[in-house]
CSV table of C-alpha atoms in Angstrom, one decimal:
chain,number,residue,atom,x,y,z
A,1,UNK,CA,3.6,-10.2,-9.9
A,2,UNK,CA,3.3,-6.9,-8.1
A,3,UNK,CA,-0.3,-6.6,-7.0
A,4,UNK,CA,-2.9,-5.8,-4.4
A,5,UNK,CA,-5.8,-8.2,-4.2
A,6,UNK,CA,-8.9,-7.1,-2.3
A,7,UNK,CA,-11.6,-9.1,-0.7
A,8,UNK,CA,-15.0,-9.4,-2.2
A,9,UNK,CA,-18.1,-7.2,-2.0
A,10,UNK,CA,-20.1,-6.9,1.2
A,11,UNK,CA,-23.7,-5.9,2.0
A,12,UNK,CA,-24.2,-4.6,5.5
A,13,UNK,CA,-27.0,-3.2,7.5
A,14,UNK,CA,-26.8,0.3,9.1
A,15,UNK,CA,-24.9,0.1,12.4
A,16,UNK,CA,-22.9,-2.9,11.4
A,17,UNK,CA,-19.2,-3.2,10.8
A,18,UNK,CA,-17.3,-4.2,7.7
A,19,UNK,CA,-13.7,-5.4,7.3
A,20,UNK,CA,-12.0,-5.2,3.9
A,21,UNK,CA,-8.7,-6.9,3.3
A,22,UNK,CA,-6.0,-6.2,0.8
A,23,UNK,CA,-3.3,-8.8,0.1
A,24,UNK,CA,0.0,-7.6,-1.2
A,25,UNK,CA,2.4,-9.6,-3.3
A,26,UNK,CA,5.4,-9.2,-5.5
A,27,UNK,CA,7.2,-6.6,-3.3
A,28,UNK,CA,8.6,-6.0,0.2
A,29,UNK,CA,5.4,-5.3,2.1
A,30,UNK,CA,7.0,-3.4,4.9
A,31,UNK,CA,8.8,-1.0,2.6
A,32,UNK,CA,5.6,0.8,1.4
A,33,UNK,CA,2.7,2.5,3.2
A,34,UNK,CA,-0.9,1.5,2.5
A,35,UNK,CA,-3.6,4.0,2.1
A,36,UNK,CA,-7.3,3.4,1.8
A,37,UNK,CA,-9.4,5.5,-0.6
A,38,UNK,CA,-13.2,5.3,-1.2
A,39,UNK,CA,-15.5,6.5,-3.9
A,40,UNK,CA,-19.2,6.8,-3.1
A,41,UNK,CA,-21.6,6.5,-6.1
A,42,UNK,CA,-21.4,9.5,-8.4
A,43,UNK,CA,-18.7,11.1,-6.2
A,44,UNK,CA,-15.0,11.6,-6.3
A,45,UNK,CA,-12.1,9.9,-4.5
A,46,UNK,CA,-11.9,10.3,-0.7
A,47,UNK,CA,-8.7,9.6,1.2
A,48,UNK,CA,-9.5,7.6,4.4
A,49,UNK,CA,-6.2,7.1,6.0
A,50,UNK,CA,-2.8,5.5,5.9
A,51,UNK,CA,-0.9,2.8,7.7
A,52,UNK,CA,2.8,1.9,7.8
A,53,UNK,CA,3.2,-1.9,7.6
A,54,UNK,CA,6.7,-1.4,9.0
A,55,UNK,CA,5.8,0.4,12.2
A,56,UNK,CA,2.0,0.0,12.4
A,57,UNK,CA,1.7,3.8,12.6
A,58,UNK,CA,-1.6,5.1,11.4
A,59,UNK,CA,-3.1,8.4,10.3
A,60,UNK,CA,-6.9,8.6,9.7
A,61,UNK,CA,-9.1,11.2,8.1
A,62,UNK,CA,-10.6,13.3,10.9
A,63,UNK,CA,-14.2,12.6,9.8
A,64,UNK,CA,-13.6,8.9,10.2
A,65,UNK,CA,-11.8,9.0,13.5
A,66,UNK,CA,-13.3,6.7,16.0
A,67,UNK,CA,-15.1,4.6,13.4
A,68,UNK,CA,-12.1,3.3,11.3
A,69,UNK,CA,-9.2,1.0,12.1
A,70,UNK,CA,-6.5,0.1,9.7
A,71,UNK,CA,-4.2,-2.9,10.5
A,72,UNK,CA,-1.6,-4.9,8.7
A,73,UNK,CA,-0.3,-8.5,9.1
A,74,UNK,CA,3.3,-8.8,8.0
A,75,UNK,CA,3.2,-12.6,8.1
A,76,UNK,CA,0.4,-12.7,5.5
A,77,UNK,CA,1.3,-9.4,3.8
A,78,UNK,CA,-2.3,-8.3,4.2
A,79,UNK,CA,-3.7,-4.9,5.1
A,80,UNK,CA,-7.2,-4.5,6.5
A,81,UNK,CA,-9.6,-1.7,7.0
A,82,UNK,CA,-12.5,-2.0,9.4
A,83,UNK,CA,-15.3,0.6,9.4
A,84,UNK,CA,-17.8,0.5,12.3
A,85,UNK,CA,-21.3,2.0,12.8
A,86,UNK,CA,-22.0,1.9,9.1
A,87,UNK,CA,-24.3,4.4,7.6
A,88,UNK,CA,-25.9,4.6,4.2
A,89,UNK,CA,-23.4,7.2,3.1
A,90,UNK,CA,-20.6,4.7,3.7
A,91,UNK,CA,-21.8,2.9,0.6
A,92,UNK,CA,-18.9,3.1,-1.7
A,93,UNK,CA,-16.1,1.3,-3.5
A,94,UNK,CA,-13.2,1.0,-1.2
A,95,UNK,CA,-9.6,0.8,-2.6
A,96,UNK,CA,-6.3,0.1,-1.0
A,97,UNK,CA,-3.3,1.8,-2.6
A,98,UNK,CA,0.4,1.5,-2.1
A,99,UNK,CA,2.2,4.6,-1.1
A,100,UNK,CA,5.6,5.2,-2.7
A,101,UNK,CA,8.2,5.8,0.0
A,102,UNK,CA,10.2,8.3,-2.0
A,103,UNK,CA,10.5,12.0,-1.3
A,104,UNK,CA,7.2,12.7,-3.1
A,105,UNK,CA,4.4,10.5,-1.8
A,106,UNK,CA,2.1,9.0,-4.4
A,107,UNK,CA,0.0,5.9,-4.9
A,108,UNK,CA,1.6,3.8,-7.6
A,109,UNK,CA,-0.3,0.5,-7.1
A,110,UNK,CA,-4.0,0.1,-6.4
A,111,UNK,CA,-6.3,-2.8,-5.7
A,112,UNK,CA,-9.3,-3.3,-7.9
A,113,UNK,CA,-11.7,-2.1,-5.3
A,114,UNK,CA,-14.3,-3.6,-3.0
A,115,UNK,CA,-18.0,-2.5,-3.1
A,116,UNK,CA,-19.5,-2.1,0.3
A,117,UNK,CA,-23.3,-1.6,0.3
A,118,UNK,CA,-25.0,-0.4,3.4
A,119,UNK,CA,-28.7,-0.9,3.3
A,120,UNK,CA,-31.5,-2.0,5.6
B,1,UNK,CA,-6.8,20.8,5.7
B,2,UNK,CA,-5.6,21.6,2.2
B,3,UNK,CA,-8.4,21.9,-0.3
B,4,UNK,CA,-7.9,21.1,-3.9
B,5,UNK,CA,-10.1,22.9,-6.4
B,6,UNK,CA,-10.1,21.2,-9.8
B,7,UNK,CA,-11.6,22.7,-13.0
B,8,UNK,CA,-13.5,22.1,-15.1
B,9,UNK,CA,-15.7,19.4,-13.6
B,10,UNK,CA,-16.3,18.0,-17.0
B,11,UNK,CA,-15.4,18.8,-20.6
B,12,UNK,CA,-16.3,17.4,-24.1
B,13,UNK,CA,-13.6,16.9,-26.6
B,14,UNK,CA,-12.7,15.1,-29.7
B,15,UNK,CA,-9.9,12.7,-30.6
B,16,UNK,CA,-6.9,14.8,-31.4
B,17,UNK,CA,-7.9,17.8,-29.3
B,18,UNK,CA,-5.6,19.4,-26.8
B,19,UNK,CA,-7.1,19.2,-23.3
B,20,UNK,CA,-6.1,21.1,-20.2
B,21,UNK,CA,-7.2,20.5,-16.6
B,22,UNK,CA,-6.3,22.7,-13.7
B,23,UNK,CA,-6.0,22.2,-10.0
B,24,UNK,CA,-5.5,24.9,-7.4
B,25,UNK,CA,-4.3,24.2,-3.8
B,26,UNK,CA,-5.6,26.3,-0.9
B,27,UNK,CA,-2.1,26.7,0.3
B,28,UNK,CA,1.5,26.0,-0.7
B,29,UNK,CA,2.1,22.4,-1.4
B,30,UNK,CA,5.5,22.8,-3.2
B,31,UNK,CA,5.3,20.2,-6.0
B,32,UNK,CA,3.6,17.5,-3.9
B,33,UNK,CA,0.9,17.1,-6.6
B,34,UNK,CA,-0.1,13.9,-8.3
B,35,UNK,CA,-2.5,13.2,-11.2
B,36,UNK,CA,-4.6,10.0,-11.6
B,37,UNK,CA,-6.8,8.7,-14.4
B,38,UNK,CA,-9.8,6.7,-13.4
B,39,UNK,CA,-12.1,4.7,-15.6
B,40,UNK,CA,-15.4,3.1,-14.3
B,41,UNK,CA,-14.9,-0.3,-12.8
B,42,UNK,CA,-11.2,-0.1,-12.7
B,43,UNK,CA,-8.5,1.0,-10.2
B,44,UNK,CA,-7.2,4.6,-10.5
B,45,UNK,CA,-4.0,4.8,-12.4
B,46,UNK,CA,-1.1,7.2,-11.5
B,47,UNK,CA,-0.1,9.4,-14.4
B,48,UNK,CA,2.2,12.1,-13.0
B,49,UNK,CA,3.8,12.6,-9.6
B,50,UNK,CA,5.7,15.5,-8.1
B,51,UNK,CA,3.7,17.9,-10.4
B,52,UNK,CA,5.6,17.1,-13.6
B,53,UNK,CA,7.3,13.7,-13.4
B,54,UNK,CA,5.8,11.3,-15.9
B,55,UNK,CA,5.3,7.8,-14.5
B,56,UNK,CA,7.2,5.2,-16.4
B,57,UNK,CA,5.0,3.7,-19.1
B,58,UNK,CA,2.6,6.6,-19.3
B,59,UNK,CA,2.4,8.1,-22.8
B,60,UNK,CA,4.3,11.4,-23.3
B,61,UNK,CA,1.2,13.2,-24.5
B,62,UNK,CA,0.4,13.6,-20.8
B,63,UNK,CA,2.3,16.5,-19.2
B,64,UNK,CA,2.1,18.2,-15.8
B,65,UNK,CA,3.2,21.7,-14.8
B,66,UNK,CA,3.1,23.9,-11.7
B,67,UNK,CA,3.0,27.6,-11.0
B,68,UNK,CA,2.8,28.5,-7.3
B,69,UNK,CA,-0.4,26.8,-6.1
B,70,UNK,CA,-1.7,26.2,-9.6
B,71,UNK,CA,-1.2,22.9,-11.3
B,72,UNK,CA,-2.0,21.8,-14.8
B,73,UNK,CA,-2.5,18.5,-16.6
B,74,UNK,CA,-2.3,18.7,-20.3
B,75,UNK,CA,-3.1,16.0,-22.9
B,76,UNK,CA,-1.5,17.1,-26.1
B,77,UNK,CA,-3.6,15.0,-28.5
B,78,UNK,CA,-6.6,13.2,-27.0
B,79,UNK,CA,-6.8,9.5,-27.8
B,80,UNK,CA,-9.8,7.2,-27.6
B,81,UNK,CA,-8.4,5.5,-24.5
B,82,UNK,CA,-8.1,8.9,-22.7
B,83,UNK,CA,-11.8,9.3,-22.1
B,84,UNK,CA,-11.9,9.0,-18.3
B,85,UNK,CA,-12.1,11.0,-15.1
B,86,UNK,CA,-8.9,12.8,-13.9
B,87,UNK,CA,-8.1,13.6,-10.3
B,88,UNK,CA,-5.4,15.7,-8.8
B,89,UNK,CA,-4.1,14.9,-5.3
B,90,UNK,CA,-1.9,16.7,-2.9
B,91,UNK,CA,0.6,14.7,-1.0
B,92,UNK,CA,2.2,17.5,1.0
B,93,UNK,CA,0.5,16.7,4.2
B,94,UNK,CA,-2.4,14.5,5.4
B,95,UNK,CA,-5.2,14.3,4.7
B,96,UNK,CA,-4.0,13.7,1.2
B,97,UNK,CA,-7.1,15.3,-0.4
B,98,UNK,CA,-8.1,14.8,-4.0
B,99,UNK,CA,-9.7,17.3,-6.3
B,100,UNK,CA,-13.3,16.9,-7.3
B,101,UNK,CA,-12.4,15.3,-10.6
B,102,UNK,CA,-12.7,16.2,-14.2
B,103,UNK,CA,-14.7,14.0,-16.5
B,104,UNK,CA,-13.4,14.0,-20.1
B,105,UNK,CA,-16.2,13.0,-22.4
B,106,UNK,CA,-16.5,12.5,-26.1
B,107,UNK,CA,-17.9,15.4,-28.0
């Protein structure tokens, strides 16, 4: 079954770090990029960045540069996103999404989301 | 960065209505424009890619079109399962920004 299964919700204190995982199955992991998208409460979707499981190349949203790291493990077909120095406005549902490698890039498979709550 | 301006931010409609949502890019993005449907507590769902290509399995009442930097998502006859929030997204260049979303509510 083609799917992305994300890790469970997290509660963190301001200043801490969080790592969310996304296990892919049912397709060739290295043939598709993985993006991370978040949605804060009452807000829209925000693209956070992208990683190629094939090359390890990454591209992060400028506002998250220095705080976010995206990685993949091809042996376990798992993508991970670590966000450091958490603030209250990082409270959001975090999604991983598979990027179609065709000529027109789009996200055709999504995880169900991981709620990260940042609160003192 | 390319900004995506979506309108309206919300609309009220009835089952059977024709609904139109627009999205304007701040610069040329060719046809690198996708539409997603998002319901609370679920993962977003791809509806249309490359401005007008309907994803396999998506009902044909959803159509997308493009004119320059203006893009339109049309639902020809709103169904009960279509009440959701819709987002456009440009995939021309990173950051792959989304529009602000359009919430389609029941009148």
